[in-house]
Amino acid sequence: MAEQSEKRGGFGGKLAAILAAAGSAIGLGNIWRFPYITSENGGGAFILIYLGCILLLGLPLLIAEFSVGHNSKSNPVDAFSKIRKGWGWLGAAGLISVTLIMGYYFVISGWTVNYAVASATDSIGGNYDGFFVDFTTATWAPLLFTYAFILANHFIIMGGVQGGIEKASKYMMPLLFAILITLAVYSLWMPSGREALGSVFTPDFSKVSGKTFLDAMGQAFFTLSIGMGAMLIYGSYFKKGTKISGTAISVVSLDTFVAIIAAIIIFSAGVEDVKGPQLAFVAMPKVFSAMPAGNIWAMLFFLLLGLAALSSTISMHEAVTSYFVEKRGMSRRRGAWLVTGIALTLATIASLSMGPWSDFTVVGMNIFDLLDNFTAIIMLPILGIMTSVFVGWIWRKDDMKAELTAEGGIDKATYPFIRFLLKWVCPVLVSVVFIFGLIDFINGL
Ligand code: TRP
């Protein structure tokens, strides 16, 4: 066993585990998605519901996923089937979902690179909407940036767990935090910023509906990379002595911190008029352009977004690569190329669906929006329900308890609470929110 885990590779220590997992969690979900979902859903009211979802559902599920990986020291498919025969499909479903997410996530990642470059060279010009539309609906420009981003990912993955993922996280995460804090201090320093903030964070409960809860829950799962095998595979790389509960709490805290700070940066810019996914790409450059040395601030902002995206996409890539390496017997090189090839194909389709292929829609959505909505609204809740059912009901009680209390670092007094959350609260609450939110969503189509 010891020999096998050495061959598999793993993180060098506790800090590496936290940085890598926080890297997976902190991504476009925090900086691009959280602020616009918040502004669409009544600001402060949404944030309260979101925090509830993070604590009651996200944290226990993250602990569950780390535990399954850590216990089995395997790729997502084998991890479930080692613990209980016949459950490998749950890992496979996660990998399919994360592959679909890669399809559109890489496209937005590519945009961040173009925006960082265009900001640095001051070439966005005055027409922010026009720049966004022209760029994202073009054929080649967005594809090239997306391909460059996917290749950067590929080479990190090829470097291995310690030499690639861990090393990249150790450089990227501190840089990410430094940029984030710099931007936050600067935005709060502007008087207009402080004013704009108040209006966004004041709860508006009139905008809360069933769909709000589904959005909050979907966002909580998305931002913590739950149910997709990414956290599972990282858990499987934890070194002996890395506590699961402590790591999960650190990851959740860092992730929530970044989301709130990102919302502060964006809302303090007073960008309430621009809603939706364009918030970060259209409104932010406009705001920065009015500031002294605005193009530098804009460049920093898009660099932040790009770093966050990169540390997330390597965990998506790794989860799927580990499957091809361990389950299909491929070399790391071959497995990584295969995943890169799939990512290139899906990202090409998603990118073209914004422009040349935008006439092709399913239930009124282009492929890009379809991938986003299908994974966030449908797959994430189902995977969340099944993961909690697996850990709460299917995993042998004593084995699970041993994993969580001994290796996991949860003390005997807290354990029953976590178990109760996983056995009852998660499956029931997620199912209820899922069903009511879905009805709301379908009515709204
Ligand atoms: N957590 C990432 C973010 O907030 C996105 C994400 C969702 C993810 N599922 C994932 C990342 C699976 C890695 C693996 O942007």
Short mmCIF file of N, CA and C and ligand atoms in Angstrom, two decimals, residues 22-31 33 97-98 101 104-105 219 221-231 255 308-309 311-317 319 380, ligand 1:
data_model
loop_
_atom_site.label_atom_id
_atom_site.label_comp_id
_atom_site.label_asym_id
_atom_site.label_seq_id
_atom_site.Cartn_x
_atom_site.Cartn_y
_atom_site.Cartn_z
N ALA A 22 -7.53 24.81 -2.17
CA ALA A 22 -8.10 26.16 -2.23
C ALA A 22 -8.00 26.68 -3.66
N GLY A 23 -6.94 26.28 -4.36
CA GLY A 23 -6.79 26.66 -5.76
C GLY A 23 -7.92 26.11 -6.60
N SER A 24 -8.30 24.88 -6.31
CA SER A 24 -9.42 24.28 -7.05
C SER A 24 -10.72 25.03 -6.73
N ALA A 25 -10.91 25.32 -5.46
CA ALA A 25 -12.16 25.98 -5.05
C ALA A 25 -12.24 27.41 -5.57
N ILE A 26 -11.17 28.16 -5.35
CA ILE A 26 -11.19 29.57 -5.74
C ILE A 26 -10.98 29.68 -7.24
N GLY A 27 -11.98 30.19 -7.92
CA GLY A 27 -11.87 30.25 -9.37
C GLY A 27 -12.80 31.29 -9.94
N LEU A 28 -13.17 31.09 -11.19
CA LEU A 28 -14.11 32.00 -11.82
C LEU A 28 -15.39 32.04 -11.02
N GLY A 29 -15.68 30.94 -10.34
CA GLY A 29 -16.88 30.87 -9.52
C GLY A 29 -16.91 31.97 -8.47
N ASN A 30 -15.76 32.29 -7.91
CA ASN A 30 -15.72 33.31 -6.86
C ASN A 30 -15.73 34.72 -7.41
N ILE A 31 -14.94 34.94 -8.46
CA ILE A 31 -14.70 36.31 -8.88
C ILE A 31 -15.61 36.73 -10.02
N ARG A 33 -18.53 34.57 -11.15
CA ARG A 33 -19.90 34.09 -11.02
C ARG A 33 -20.59 34.62 -9.76
N SER A 97 -19.40 15.30 -15.54
CA SER A 97 -19.81 16.68 -15.26
C SER A 97 -18.62 17.63 -15.32
N VAL A 98 -17.51 17.21 -14.74
CA VAL A 98 -16.37 18.13 -14.72
C VAL A 98 -15.83 18.33 -16.14
N ILE A 101 -18.02 20.92 -17.62
CA ILE A 101 -17.66 22.23 -17.07
C ILE A 101 -16.41 22.76 -17.77
N TYR A 104 -16.90 24.93 -21.07
CA TYR A 104 -17.12 26.38 -21.14
C TYR A 104 -16.16 27.16 -20.24
N TYR A 105 -15.67 26.49 -19.17
CA TYR A 105 -14.80 27.18 -18.21
C TYR A 105 -13.49 27.61 -18.88
N GLN A 219 -24.34 27.49 -6.43
CA GLN A 219 -23.12 28.29 -6.32
C GLN A 219 -22.21 27.74 -5.22
N PHE A 221 -21.99 24.66 -4.17
CA PHE A 221 -21.35 23.41 -4.63
C PHE A 221 -20.30 23.71 -5.70
N PHE A 222 -20.67 24.61 -6.59
CA PHE A 222 -19.75 24.94 -7.69
C PHE A 222 -18.45 25.52 -7.15
N THR A 223 -18.58 26.46 -6.25
CA THR A 223 -17.38 27.16 -5.77
C THR A 223 -16.48 26.23 -4.96
N LEU A 224 -17.07 25.21 -4.33
CA LEU A 224 -16.23 24.27 -3.57
C LEU A 224 -15.83 23.06 -4.42
N SER A 225 -16.11 23.12 -5.70
CA SER A 225 -15.77 22.02 -6.63
C SER A 225 -16.33 20.68 -6.15
N ILE A 226 -17.55 20.69 -5.61
CA ILE A 226 -18.10 19.48 -4.98
C ILE A 226 -18.64 18.48 -6.01
N GLY A 227 -18.42 17.21 -5.73
CA GLY A 227 -19.09 16.14 -6.48
C GLY A 227 -18.48 15.78 -7.81
N MET A 228 -17.34 16.38 -8.15
CA MET A 228 -16.82 16.20 -9.50
C MET A 228 -15.51 15.43 -9.52
N GLY A 229 -15.12 14.90 -8.40
CA GLY A 229 -13.90 14.11 -8.39
C GLY A 229 -12.63 14.92 -8.20
N ALA A 230 -12.73 16.26 -8.32
CA ALA A 230 -11.52 17.07 -8.20
C ALA A 230 -11.04 17.09 -6.74
N MET A 231 -11.96 17.35 -5.82
CA MET A 231 -11.58 17.36 -4.42
C MET A 231 -11.27 15.93 -3.95
N ASP A 255 -12.09 30.22 0.51
CA ASP A 255 -12.97 30.36 -0.64
C ASP A 255 -14.05 31.42 -0.39
N ALA A 308 -6.88 32.53 -10.85
CA ALA A 308 -7.92 31.76 -10.16
C ALA A 308 -8.42 30.66 -11.08
N ALA A 309 -8.61 31.01 -12.35
CA ALA A 309 -9.10 30.01 -13.31
C ALA A 309 -8.09 28.90 -13.52
N SER A 311 -5.71 27.74 -11.48
CA SER A 311 -5.57 26.80 -10.36
C SER A 311 -6.81 25.92 -10.22
N SER A 312 -7.94 26.36 -10.78
CA SER A 312 -9.14 25.50 -10.77
C SER A 312 -9.09 24.48 -11.90
N THR A 313 -8.71 24.95 -13.09
CA THR A 313 -8.76 24.03 -14.22
C THR A 313 -7.73 22.90 -14.09
N ILE A 314 -6.62 23.14 -13.39
CA ILE A 314 -5.68 22.02 -13.25
C ILE A 314 -6.31 20.90 -12.41
N SER A 315 -7.17 21.24 -11.45
CA SER A 315 -7.78 20.16 -10.67
C SER A 315 -8.84 19.42 -11.49
N MET A 316 -9.52 20.14 -12.38
CA MET A 316 -10.49 19.46 -13.25
C MET A 316 -9.74 18.48 -14.16
N HIS A 317 -8.67 18.98 -14.75
CA HIS A 317 -7.87 18.17 -15.67
C HIS A 317 -7.30 16.96 -14.94
N ALA A 319 -8.38 15.40 -12.27
CA ALA A 319 -9.37 14.39 -11.89
C ALA A 319 -9.61 13.43 -13.05
N LEU A 380 -24.90 19.26 -10.42
CA LEU A 380 -24.31 19.50 -9.10
C LEU A 380 -25.23 19.06 -7.96
N1 TRP B 1 -14.64 25.78 -7.89
C1 TRP B 1 -14.39 26.36 -9.16
C2 TRP B 1 -14.71 27.85 -9.13
O1 TRP B 1 -15.24 28.35 -8.20
C3 TRP B 1 -15.18 25.74 -10.26
C4 TRP B 1 -15.38 24.29 -10.27
C5 TRP B 1 -16.54 23.66 -10.32
C6 TRP B 1 -14.44 23.31 -10.28
N2 TRP B 1 -16.37 22.32 -10.33
C7 TRP B 1 -15.09 22.09 -10.33
C8 TRP B 1 -13.10 23.36 -10.25
C9 TRP B 1 -14.41 20.93 -10.32
C10 TRP B 1 -12.42 22.20 -10.26
C11 TRP B 1 -13.07 21.00 -10.30
O2 TRP B 1 -14.45 28.52 -10.09
#
